[in-house]
XYZ file of C-alpha atoms in Angstrom:
412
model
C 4.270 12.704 19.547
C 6.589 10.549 21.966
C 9.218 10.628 19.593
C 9.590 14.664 20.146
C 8.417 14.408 23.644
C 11.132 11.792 24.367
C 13.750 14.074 22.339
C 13.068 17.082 24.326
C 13.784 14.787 27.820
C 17.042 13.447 25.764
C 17.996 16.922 25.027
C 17.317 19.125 27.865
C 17.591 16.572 30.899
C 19.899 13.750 29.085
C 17.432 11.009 30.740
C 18.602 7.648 30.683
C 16.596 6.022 27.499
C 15.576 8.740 25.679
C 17.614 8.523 23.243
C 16.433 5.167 21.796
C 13.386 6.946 20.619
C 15.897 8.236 17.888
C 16.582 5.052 16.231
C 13.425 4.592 13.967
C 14.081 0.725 14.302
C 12.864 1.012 17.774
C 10.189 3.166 17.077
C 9.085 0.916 14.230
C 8.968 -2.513 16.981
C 6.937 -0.292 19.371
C 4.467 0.546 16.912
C 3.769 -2.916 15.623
C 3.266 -3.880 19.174
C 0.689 -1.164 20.033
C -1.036 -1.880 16.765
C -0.809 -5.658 17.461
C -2.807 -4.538 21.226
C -5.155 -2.007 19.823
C -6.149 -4.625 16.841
C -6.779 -7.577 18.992
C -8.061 -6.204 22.814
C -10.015 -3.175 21.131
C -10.747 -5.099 18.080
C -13.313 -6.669 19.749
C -14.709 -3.954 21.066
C -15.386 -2.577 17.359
C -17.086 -5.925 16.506
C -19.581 -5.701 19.525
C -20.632 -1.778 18.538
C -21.134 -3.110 14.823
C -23.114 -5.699 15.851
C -25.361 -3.110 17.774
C -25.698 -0.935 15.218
C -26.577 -3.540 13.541
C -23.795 -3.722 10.522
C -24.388 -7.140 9.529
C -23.132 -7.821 5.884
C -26.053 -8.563 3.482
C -25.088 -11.749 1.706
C -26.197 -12.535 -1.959
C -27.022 -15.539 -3.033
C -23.827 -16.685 -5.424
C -24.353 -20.418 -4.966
C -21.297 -20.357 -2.593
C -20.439 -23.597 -0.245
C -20.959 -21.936 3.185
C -22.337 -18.394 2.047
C -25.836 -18.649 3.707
C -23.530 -18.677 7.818
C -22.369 -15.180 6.626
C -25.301 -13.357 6.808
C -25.301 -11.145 9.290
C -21.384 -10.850 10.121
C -20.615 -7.192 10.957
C -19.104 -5.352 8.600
C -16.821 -2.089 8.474
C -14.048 -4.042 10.258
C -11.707 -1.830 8.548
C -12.167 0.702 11.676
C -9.826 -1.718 13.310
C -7.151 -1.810 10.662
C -7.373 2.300 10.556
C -7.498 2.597 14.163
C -4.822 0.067 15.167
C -2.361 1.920 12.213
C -2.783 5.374 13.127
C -2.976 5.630 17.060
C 1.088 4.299 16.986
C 1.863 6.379 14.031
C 0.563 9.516 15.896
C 2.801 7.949 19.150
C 5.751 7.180 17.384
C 6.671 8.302 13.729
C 8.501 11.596 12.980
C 5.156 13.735 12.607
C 6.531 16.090 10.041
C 8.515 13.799 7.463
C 6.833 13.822 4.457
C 5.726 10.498 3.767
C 4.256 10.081 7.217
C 2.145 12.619 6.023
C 0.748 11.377 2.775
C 0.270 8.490 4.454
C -1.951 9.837 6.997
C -3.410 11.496 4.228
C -4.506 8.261 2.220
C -5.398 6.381 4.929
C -8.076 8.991 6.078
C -9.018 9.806 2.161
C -9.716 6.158 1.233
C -11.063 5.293 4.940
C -13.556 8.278 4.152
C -14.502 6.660 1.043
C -14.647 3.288 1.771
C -16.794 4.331 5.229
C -19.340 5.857 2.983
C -20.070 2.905 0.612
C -20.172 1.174 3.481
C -22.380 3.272 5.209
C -24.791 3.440 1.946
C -25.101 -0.264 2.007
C -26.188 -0.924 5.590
C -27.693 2.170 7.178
C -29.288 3.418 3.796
C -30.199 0.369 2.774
C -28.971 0.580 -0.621
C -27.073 -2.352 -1.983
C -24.788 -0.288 -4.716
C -23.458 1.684 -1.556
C -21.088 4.693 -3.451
C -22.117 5.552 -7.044
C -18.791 3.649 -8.801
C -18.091 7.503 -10.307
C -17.608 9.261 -6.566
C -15.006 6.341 -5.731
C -13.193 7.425 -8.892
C -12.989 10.825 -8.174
C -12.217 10.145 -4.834
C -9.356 7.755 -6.253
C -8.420 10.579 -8.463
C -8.251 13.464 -6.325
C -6.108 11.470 -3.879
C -3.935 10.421 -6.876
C -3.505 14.097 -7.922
C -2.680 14.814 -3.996
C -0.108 12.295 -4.079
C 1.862 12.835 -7.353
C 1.837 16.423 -6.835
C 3.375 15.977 -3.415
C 5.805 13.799 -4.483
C 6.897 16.090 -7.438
C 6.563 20.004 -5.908
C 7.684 19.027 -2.722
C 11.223 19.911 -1.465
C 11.632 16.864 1.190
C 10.860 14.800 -1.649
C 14.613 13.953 -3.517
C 17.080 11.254 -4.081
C 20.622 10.969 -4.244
C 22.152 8.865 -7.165
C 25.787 7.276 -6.237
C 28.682 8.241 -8.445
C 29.638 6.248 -11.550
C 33.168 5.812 -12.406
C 34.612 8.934 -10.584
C 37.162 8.554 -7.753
C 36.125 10.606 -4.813
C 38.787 12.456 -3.489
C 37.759 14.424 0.038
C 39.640 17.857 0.518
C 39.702 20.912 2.281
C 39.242 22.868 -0.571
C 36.361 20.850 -2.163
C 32.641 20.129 -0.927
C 31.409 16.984 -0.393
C 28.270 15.045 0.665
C 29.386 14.696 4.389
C 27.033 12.315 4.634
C 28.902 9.707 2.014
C 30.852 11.059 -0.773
C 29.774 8.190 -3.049
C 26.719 9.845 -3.833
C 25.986 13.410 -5.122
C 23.758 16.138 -3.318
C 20.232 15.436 -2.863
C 18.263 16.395 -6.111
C 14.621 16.264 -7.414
C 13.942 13.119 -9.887
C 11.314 11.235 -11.566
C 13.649 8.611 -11.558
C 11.944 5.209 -10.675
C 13.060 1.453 -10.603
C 11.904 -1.253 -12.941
C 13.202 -4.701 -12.984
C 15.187 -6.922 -15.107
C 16.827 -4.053 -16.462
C 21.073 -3.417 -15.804
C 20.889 0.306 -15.420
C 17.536 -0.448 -12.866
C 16.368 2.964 -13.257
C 13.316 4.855 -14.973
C 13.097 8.733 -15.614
C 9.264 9.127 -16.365
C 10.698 12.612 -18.041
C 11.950 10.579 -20.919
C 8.471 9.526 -22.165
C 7.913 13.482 -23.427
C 11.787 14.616 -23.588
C 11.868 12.074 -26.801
C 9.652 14.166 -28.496
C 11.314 17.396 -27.754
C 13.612 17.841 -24.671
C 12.312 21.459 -23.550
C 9.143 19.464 -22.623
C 10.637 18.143 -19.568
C 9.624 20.732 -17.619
C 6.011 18.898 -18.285
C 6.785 15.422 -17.139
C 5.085 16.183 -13.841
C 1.595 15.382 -15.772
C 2.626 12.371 -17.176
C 3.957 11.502 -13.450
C 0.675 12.805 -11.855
C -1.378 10.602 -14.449
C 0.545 7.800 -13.731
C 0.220 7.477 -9.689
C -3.389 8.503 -10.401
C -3.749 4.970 -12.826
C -1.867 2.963 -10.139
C -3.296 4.139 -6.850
C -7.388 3.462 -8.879
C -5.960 0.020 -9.784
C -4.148 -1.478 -6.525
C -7.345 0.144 -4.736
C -9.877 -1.653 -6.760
C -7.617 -4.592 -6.873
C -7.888 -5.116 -2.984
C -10.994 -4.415 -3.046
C -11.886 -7.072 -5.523
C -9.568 -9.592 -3.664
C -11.838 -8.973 -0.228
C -13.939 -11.596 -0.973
C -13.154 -14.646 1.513
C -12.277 -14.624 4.955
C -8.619 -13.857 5.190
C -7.876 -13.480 2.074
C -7.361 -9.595 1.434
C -5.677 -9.250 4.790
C -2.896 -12.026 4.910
C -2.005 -10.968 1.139
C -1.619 -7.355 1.924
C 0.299 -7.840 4.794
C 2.842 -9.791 2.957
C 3.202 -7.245 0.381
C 3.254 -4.003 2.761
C 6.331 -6.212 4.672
C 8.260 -6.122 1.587
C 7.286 -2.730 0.586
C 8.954 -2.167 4.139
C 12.228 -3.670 3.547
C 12.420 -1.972 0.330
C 11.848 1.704 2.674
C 14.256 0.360 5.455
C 16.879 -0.255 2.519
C 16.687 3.126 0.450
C 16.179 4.992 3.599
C 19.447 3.803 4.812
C 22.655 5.565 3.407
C 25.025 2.466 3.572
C 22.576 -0.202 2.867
C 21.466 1.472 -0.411
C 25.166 1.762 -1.385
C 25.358 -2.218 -0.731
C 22.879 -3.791 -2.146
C 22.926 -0.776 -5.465
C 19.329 0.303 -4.648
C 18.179 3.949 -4.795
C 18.598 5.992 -2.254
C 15.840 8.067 -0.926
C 16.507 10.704 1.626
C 13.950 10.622 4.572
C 12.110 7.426 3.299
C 13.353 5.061 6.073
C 10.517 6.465 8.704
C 8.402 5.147 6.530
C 9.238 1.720 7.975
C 7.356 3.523 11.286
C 4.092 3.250 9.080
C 4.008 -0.342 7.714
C 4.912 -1.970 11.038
C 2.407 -0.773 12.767
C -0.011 -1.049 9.169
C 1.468 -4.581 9.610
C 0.523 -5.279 12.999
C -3.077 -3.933 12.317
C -3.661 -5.955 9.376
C -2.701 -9.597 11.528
C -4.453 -8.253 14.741
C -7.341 -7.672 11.980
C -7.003 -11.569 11.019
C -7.755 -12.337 14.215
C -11.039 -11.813 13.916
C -11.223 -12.374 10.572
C -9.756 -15.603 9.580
C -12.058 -18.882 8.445
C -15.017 -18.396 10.187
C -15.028 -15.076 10.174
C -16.294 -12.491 13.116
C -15.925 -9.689 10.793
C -15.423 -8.340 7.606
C -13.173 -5.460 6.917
C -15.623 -3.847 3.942
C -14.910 -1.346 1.707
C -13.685 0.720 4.569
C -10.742 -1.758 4.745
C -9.714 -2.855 1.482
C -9.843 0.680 -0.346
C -7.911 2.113 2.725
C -5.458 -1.104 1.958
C -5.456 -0.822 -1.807
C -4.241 2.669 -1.498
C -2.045 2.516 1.024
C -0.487 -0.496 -0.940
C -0.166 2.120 -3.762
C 1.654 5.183 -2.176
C 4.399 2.858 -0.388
C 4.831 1.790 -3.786
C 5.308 5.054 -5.312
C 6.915 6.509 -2.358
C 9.904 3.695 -2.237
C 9.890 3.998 -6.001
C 9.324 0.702 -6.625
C 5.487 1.229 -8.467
C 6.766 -0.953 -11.475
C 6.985 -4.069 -9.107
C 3.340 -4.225 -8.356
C 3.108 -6.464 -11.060
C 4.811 -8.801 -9.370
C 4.464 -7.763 -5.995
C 0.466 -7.528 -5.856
C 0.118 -10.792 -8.224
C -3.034 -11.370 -6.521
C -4.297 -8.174 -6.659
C -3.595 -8.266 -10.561
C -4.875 -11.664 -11.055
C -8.222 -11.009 -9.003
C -8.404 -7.621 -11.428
C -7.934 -9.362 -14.660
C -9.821 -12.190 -14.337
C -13.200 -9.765 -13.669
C -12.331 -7.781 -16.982
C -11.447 -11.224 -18.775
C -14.766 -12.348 -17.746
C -16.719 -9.399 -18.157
C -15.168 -8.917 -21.509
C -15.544 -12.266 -22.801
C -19.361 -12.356 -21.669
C -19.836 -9.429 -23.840
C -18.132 -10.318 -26.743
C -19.586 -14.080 -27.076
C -23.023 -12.545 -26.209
C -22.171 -10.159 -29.207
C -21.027 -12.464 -31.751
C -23.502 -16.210 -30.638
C -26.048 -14.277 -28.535
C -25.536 -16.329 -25.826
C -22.862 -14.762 -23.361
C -19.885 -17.667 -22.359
C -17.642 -17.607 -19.180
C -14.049 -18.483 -19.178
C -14.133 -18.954 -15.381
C -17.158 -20.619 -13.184
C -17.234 -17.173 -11.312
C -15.307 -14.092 -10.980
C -13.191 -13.077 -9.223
C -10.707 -15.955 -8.955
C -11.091 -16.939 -5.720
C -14.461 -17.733 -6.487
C -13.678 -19.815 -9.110
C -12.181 -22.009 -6.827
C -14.805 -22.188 -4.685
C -17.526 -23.061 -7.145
C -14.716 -25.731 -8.180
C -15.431 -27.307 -4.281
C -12.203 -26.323 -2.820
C -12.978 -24.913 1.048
C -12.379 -21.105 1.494
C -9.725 -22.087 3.975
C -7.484 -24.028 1.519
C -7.798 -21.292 -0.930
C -6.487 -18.720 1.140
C -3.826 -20.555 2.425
C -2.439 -21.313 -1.409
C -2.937 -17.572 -2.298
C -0.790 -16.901 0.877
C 2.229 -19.167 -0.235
C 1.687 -17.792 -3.853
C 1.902 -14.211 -2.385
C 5.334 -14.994 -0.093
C 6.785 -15.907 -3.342
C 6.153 -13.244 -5.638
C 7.304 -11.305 -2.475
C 10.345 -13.401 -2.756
C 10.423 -13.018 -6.598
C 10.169 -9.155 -6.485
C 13.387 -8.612 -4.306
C 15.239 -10.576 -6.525
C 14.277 -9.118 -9.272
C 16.165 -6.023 -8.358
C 19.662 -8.272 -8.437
C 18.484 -9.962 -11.797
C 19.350 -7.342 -14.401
């Protein structure tokens, strides 16, 4: 809302300062700074109205070192990370640009969902919160909302730089004003994966193979796919919320390189640089995560070892998806992998353990576990390490697959 409020004084009155309200870099550093204030002074504020609603966390017994002091630690604490995002984004980020939107969009649809599993659990007193189908449909529908957007819609387009032809600039001939390295803007299913020379992906060419008039059907195969990624990162964070910290500091780290990655393809001349795609409009993304970013460490404010709060399911679903769509909107979805390591490793070792239960319980009758507990991180705690110590390693594991996923895009 400043932004066009500030553009109009620019405009019509030329006042002194305006103008800097242009630059999205300067819009991004005020919103991480308002999200930073509204997460920490307000944040406690949130904790003190859980606690009176009485939103204390209802702890299982797992056998956990320290699990018995949790009982009764408000809950929901993702109202702060939701809160302390979206009050800057409405303040400073380019209201109609596309991705702001779906954005907005997924962090109300997940907070929505998460909120009522949450709500289940504490005020209806039932343990299994949301039936596990809603939160797939609710996955699903935003999936669908999401890859149709990014498809069908007209702001959504890249331009590809051109190979091997000189680019002579005439009179007589039309060129991209904005650089004539690169062609008009065009829709694409064109993607990134790493570790490849020619780094990029046309999901079209998993149908055209078969028959090349199918093409104008790839937009299924496109919708299925964000559907299957945005239900996995989702669940993913919301497996890894498990100790104080944890789910918090790791998605921060991964939504600031998601950001770099939207600074750099939003950016005409960077793109060209560094040979990464460039993606018309994406750069105001960078709006979003910094002030996602400064909500999520306000957040661990309150939430680090011992804990004051606990973001719930209202947190790490709204996380999880978020994660998801800056993923697919940068078009960098094949480096989650790598990216959300943690979130992959917290997901596979529940369905390696799971599985392997069943299977040994099939074959012996007696079910065997390959880990002391699942998900990981609590198979280091029943190993005796302190909660503490294992966040901090799955921090410094998580700055370097951050590390490890830029340069994959330079090692081809």
């Amino acid at each position: 809302m400043l932004y066009y409020l500030f553009k109009y004084l620019d405009e019509a009155y030329n006042l002194p300062g305006a103008g800097l309200f242009q630059f999205s870099t300067f819009r991004a550093a005020m919103a991480i700074l308002l999200s930073l204030a509204i997460s920490t002074i307000y944040g406690k504020r949130i904790i003190r109205f859980l606690q009176k609603k009485q939103m204390g966390e209802t702890i299982r017994d797992l056998g956990l070192a320290g699990q018995s002091e949790k009982a009764g630690t408000p809950t929901m604490g993702g109202l702060i990370i939701i809160l302390a995002t979206l009050v800057p984004v409405f303040l400073f980020a380019k209201l109609d640009n596309i991705y702001i939107i779906l954005l907005i969009v997924t962090t109300l649809w997940m907070g929505v969902i998460g909120f009522m599993d949450d709500y289940k659990k504490k005020m209806e007193k039932n343990k299994d919160g949301l039936a596990g189908r809603y939160k797939v449909i609710g996955q699903v529908g935003l999936g669908i909302i999401v890859g149709a957007t990014m498809f069908f819609h007209s702001d959504v387009t890249i331009k590809e730089e051109r190979v091997g032809v000189p680019v002579t600039v005439t009179t007589n001939v039309p060129v991209n004003q904005d650089n004539p390295r690169f062609t008009e803007e065009e829709k694409s299913l064109k993607t990134t994966i790493p570790f490849v020379k020619d780094n990029e992906f046309d999901y079209a060419s998993l149908i055209t193979w078969i028959n090349p008039n199918w093409a104008k059907y790839a937009w299924i195969i496109f919708i299925l796919i964000v559907i299957v990624i945005i239900t996995a990162v989702s669940n993913g964070a919301n497996l890894t919320d498990g100790i104080d910290g944890l789910a918090a500091g790791t998605s921060a780290i991964a939504v600031l390189t998601l950001g770099l990655f939207a600074f750099v393809s939003g950016n005409i001349i960077f793109s060209d640089y560094l040979n990464v795609m460039y993606i018309p409009r994406s750069g105001e993304m960078v709006v979003f995560i910094t002030a996602f970013v400064g909500a999520l460490i306000g957040f661990l404010w309150y939430n680090t070892y011992p804990a004051q709060v606990f973001m719930g399911d209202t947190g790490s679903l709204t996380i999880g998806g978020i994660i998801a769509v800056l993923a697919i909107a940068t078009r960098k979805e094949w480096l989650i992998p790598i990216l959300g390591g943690i979130f992959l490793m917290e997901n596979l070792s529940v369905i390696l353990q799971v599985g392997y239960f069943k299977y040994t319980k099939k074959k012996t009758g007696e079910g065997r576990r390959i880990f002391l507990m699942s998900p990981l991180h609590h198979h280091y705690q029943k190993k005796g390490i302190h909660e503490s110590k294992i966040v901090t390693r799955f921090w410094i594991v998580g700055i370097l697959l951050a590390i490890l996923t830029i340069v994959t895009l330079k090692i081809r």
